[in-house]
Short mmCIF file of C-alpha atoms in Angstrom, two decimals:
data_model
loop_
_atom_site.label_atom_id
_atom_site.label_comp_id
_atom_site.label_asym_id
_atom_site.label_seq_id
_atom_site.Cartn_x
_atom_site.Cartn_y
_atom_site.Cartn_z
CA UNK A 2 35.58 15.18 -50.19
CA UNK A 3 34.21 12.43 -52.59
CA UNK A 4 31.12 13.82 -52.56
CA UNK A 5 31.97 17.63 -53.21
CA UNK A 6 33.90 16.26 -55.85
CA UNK A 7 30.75 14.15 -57.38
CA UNK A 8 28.45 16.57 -57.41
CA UNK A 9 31.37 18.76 -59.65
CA UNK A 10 30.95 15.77 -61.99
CA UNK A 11 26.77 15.41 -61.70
CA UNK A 12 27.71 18.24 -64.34
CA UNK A 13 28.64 15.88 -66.63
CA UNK A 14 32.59 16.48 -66.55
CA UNK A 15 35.20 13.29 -65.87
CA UNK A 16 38.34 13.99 -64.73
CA UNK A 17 40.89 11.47 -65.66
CA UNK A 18 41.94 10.77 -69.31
CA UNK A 19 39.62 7.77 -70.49
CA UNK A 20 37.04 8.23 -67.86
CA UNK A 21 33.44 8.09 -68.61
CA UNK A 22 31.93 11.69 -67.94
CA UNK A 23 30.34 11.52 -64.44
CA UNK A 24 32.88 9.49 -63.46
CA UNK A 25 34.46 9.70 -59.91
CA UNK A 26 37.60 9.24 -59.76
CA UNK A 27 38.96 7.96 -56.34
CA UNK A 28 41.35 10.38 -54.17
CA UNK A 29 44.64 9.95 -53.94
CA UNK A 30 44.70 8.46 -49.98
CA UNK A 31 48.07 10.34 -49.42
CA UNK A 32 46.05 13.68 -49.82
CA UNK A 33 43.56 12.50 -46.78
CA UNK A 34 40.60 12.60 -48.71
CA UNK A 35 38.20 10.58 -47.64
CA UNK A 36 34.07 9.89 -48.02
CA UNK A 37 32.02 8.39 -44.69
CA UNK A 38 28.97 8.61 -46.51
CA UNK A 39 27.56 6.03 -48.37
CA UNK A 40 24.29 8.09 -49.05
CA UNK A 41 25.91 10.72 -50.04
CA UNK A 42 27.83 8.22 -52.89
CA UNK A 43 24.76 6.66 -53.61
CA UNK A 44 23.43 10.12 -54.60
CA UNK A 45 25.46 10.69 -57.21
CA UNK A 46 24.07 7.89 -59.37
CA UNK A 47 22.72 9.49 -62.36
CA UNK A 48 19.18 8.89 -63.50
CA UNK A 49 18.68 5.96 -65.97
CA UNK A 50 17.48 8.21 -68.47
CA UNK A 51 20.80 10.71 -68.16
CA UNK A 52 22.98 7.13 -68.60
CA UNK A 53 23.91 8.18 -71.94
CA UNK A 54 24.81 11.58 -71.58
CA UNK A 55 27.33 9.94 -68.09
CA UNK A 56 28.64 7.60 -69.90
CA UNK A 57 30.52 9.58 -72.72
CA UNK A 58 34.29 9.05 -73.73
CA UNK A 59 35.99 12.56 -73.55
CA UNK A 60 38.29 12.81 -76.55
CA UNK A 61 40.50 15.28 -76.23
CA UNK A 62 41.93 16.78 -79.67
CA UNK A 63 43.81 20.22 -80.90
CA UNK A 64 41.24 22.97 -80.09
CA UNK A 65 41.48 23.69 -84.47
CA UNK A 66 37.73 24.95 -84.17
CA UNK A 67 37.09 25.70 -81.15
CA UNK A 68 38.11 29.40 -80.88
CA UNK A 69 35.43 31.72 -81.47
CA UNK A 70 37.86 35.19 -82.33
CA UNK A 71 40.85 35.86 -83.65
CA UNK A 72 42.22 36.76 -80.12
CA UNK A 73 41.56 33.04 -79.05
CA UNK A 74 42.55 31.66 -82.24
CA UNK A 75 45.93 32.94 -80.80
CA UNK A 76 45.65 31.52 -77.36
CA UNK A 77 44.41 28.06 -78.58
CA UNK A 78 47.06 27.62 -80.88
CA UNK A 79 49.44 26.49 -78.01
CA UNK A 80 50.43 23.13 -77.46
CA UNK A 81 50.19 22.58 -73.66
CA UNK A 82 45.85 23.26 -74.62
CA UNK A 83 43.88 20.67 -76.04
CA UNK A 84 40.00 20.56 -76.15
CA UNK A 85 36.62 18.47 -76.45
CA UNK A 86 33.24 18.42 -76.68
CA UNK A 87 30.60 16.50 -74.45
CA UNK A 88 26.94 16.14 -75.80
CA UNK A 89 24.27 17.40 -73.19
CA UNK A 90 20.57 17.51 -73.32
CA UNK A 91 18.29 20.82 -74.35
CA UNK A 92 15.72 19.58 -71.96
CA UNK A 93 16.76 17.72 -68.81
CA UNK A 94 13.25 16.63 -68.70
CA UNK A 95 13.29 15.23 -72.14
CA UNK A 96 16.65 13.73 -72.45
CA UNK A 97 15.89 12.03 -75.75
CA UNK A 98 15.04 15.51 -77.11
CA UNK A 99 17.59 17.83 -78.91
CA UNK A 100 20.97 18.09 -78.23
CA UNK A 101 24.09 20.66 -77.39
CA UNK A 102 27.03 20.32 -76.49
CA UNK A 103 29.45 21.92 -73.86
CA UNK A 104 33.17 22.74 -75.29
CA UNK A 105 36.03 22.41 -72.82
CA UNK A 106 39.62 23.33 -73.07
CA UNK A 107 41.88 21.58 -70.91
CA UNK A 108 45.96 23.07 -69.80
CA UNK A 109 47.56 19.76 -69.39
CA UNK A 110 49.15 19.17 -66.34
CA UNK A 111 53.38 20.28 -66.49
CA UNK A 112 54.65 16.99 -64.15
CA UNK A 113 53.32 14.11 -62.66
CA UNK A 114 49.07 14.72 -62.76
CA UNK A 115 47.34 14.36 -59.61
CA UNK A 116 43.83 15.15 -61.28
CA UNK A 117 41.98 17.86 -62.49
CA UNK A 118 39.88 21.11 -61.76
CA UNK A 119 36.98 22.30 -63.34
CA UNK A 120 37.11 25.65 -63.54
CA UNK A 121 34.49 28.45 -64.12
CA UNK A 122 34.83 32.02 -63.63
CA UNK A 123 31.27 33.05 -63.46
CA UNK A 124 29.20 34.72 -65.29
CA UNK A 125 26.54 35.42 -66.90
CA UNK A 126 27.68 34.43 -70.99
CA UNK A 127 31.74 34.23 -69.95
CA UNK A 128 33.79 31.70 -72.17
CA UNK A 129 35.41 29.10 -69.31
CA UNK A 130 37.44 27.72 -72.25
CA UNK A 131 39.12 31.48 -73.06
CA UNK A 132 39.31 32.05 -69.36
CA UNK A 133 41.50 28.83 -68.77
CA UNK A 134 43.61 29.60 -72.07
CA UNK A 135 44.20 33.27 -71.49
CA UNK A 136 45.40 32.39 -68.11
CA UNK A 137 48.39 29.91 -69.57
CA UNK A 138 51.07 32.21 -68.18
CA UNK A 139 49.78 31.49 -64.38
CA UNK A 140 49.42 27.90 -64.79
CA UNK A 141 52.91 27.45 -66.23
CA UNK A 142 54.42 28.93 -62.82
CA UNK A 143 51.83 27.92 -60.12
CA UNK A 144 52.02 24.54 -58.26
CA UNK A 145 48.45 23.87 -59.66
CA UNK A 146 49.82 23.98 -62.94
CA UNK A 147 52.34 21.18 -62.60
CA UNK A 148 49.97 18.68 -60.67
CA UNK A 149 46.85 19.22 -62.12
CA UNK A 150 45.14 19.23 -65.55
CA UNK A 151 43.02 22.84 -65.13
CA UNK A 152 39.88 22.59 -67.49
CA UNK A 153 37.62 25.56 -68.57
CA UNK A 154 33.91 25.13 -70.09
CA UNK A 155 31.72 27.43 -72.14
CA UNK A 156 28.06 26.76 -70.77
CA UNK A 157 25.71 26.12 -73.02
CA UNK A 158 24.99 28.51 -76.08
CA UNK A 159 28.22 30.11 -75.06
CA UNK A 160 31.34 30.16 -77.24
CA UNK A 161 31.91 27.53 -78.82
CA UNK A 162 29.15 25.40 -77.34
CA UNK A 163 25.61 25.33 -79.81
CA UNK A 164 23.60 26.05 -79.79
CA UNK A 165 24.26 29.53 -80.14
CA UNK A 166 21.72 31.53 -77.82
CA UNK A 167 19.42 34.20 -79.00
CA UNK A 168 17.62 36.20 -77.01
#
């Protein structure tokens, strides 16, 4: 629904080329998914203070950078992956404090693009971004491959999101 989809993107993740992160993008109505719930819309509405942090640009570029060992400097290196980086705050309760930022790594839809999926495979400390890249082979010869743009993230002080943690 809408609003399973919106509170993927409260994360701060769009998932359209050109969207503004924390944007929703509307269903396609040939898929039947529809949202009754105005409240639950109306819940998604980020805080005034997070505006900023919503209304990024995702700019998607070669993932030169991004790859944190040799092993995914050979995975990235393919042209069906691209990558970005979206600014987040430290502190959610002091939003104008420092700064990080999340790194994703997007597999680009093979065919017509119906949307995207966010996708993280758990954790704790595991690189979404190598995940989603080490897994090219599957998406190249799965129907979710050819529909959908499938997007991996390193959380924060993962990979190649700083800050770096240190415990």
């Amino acid at each position: 629904t809408i609003s399973q989809a919106a509170r993927l993107l409260d994360y701060g993740f769009a998932t359209a080329p050109g969207t503004k992160v924390g944007t929703l993008i509307e269903p396609d109505p040939s898929l039947g998914a529809t949202d009754a719930d105005p409240a639950a819309a109306a819940a998604t509405t980020p805080p005034p203070q997070l505006a900023a942090f919503h209304d990024q640009q995702i700019t998607w570029q070669p993932c030169d950078g991004f790859a944190t060992s040799a092993a995914d400097r050979a995975l990235y290196a393919n042209d069906r992956f691209d990558c970005a980086r979206v600014q987040v705050p430290l502190d959610y309760a002091d939003p104008d404090g420092p700064r990080g930022q999340v790194a994703l790594l997007r597999a680009k839809a093979r065919g017509e693009k119906i949307g995207s999926l966010l996708v993280d495979p758990g954790g704790p400390g595991g690189s979404g971004a190598s995940f989603v890249a080490s897994l090219g082979p599957v998406w190249d010869n799965v129907p979710v491959g050819e529909r959908f743009d499938v997007i991996g993230f390193d959380p924060r002080g993962v990979g190649a999101s700083p800050p770096r943690g240190d415990c």
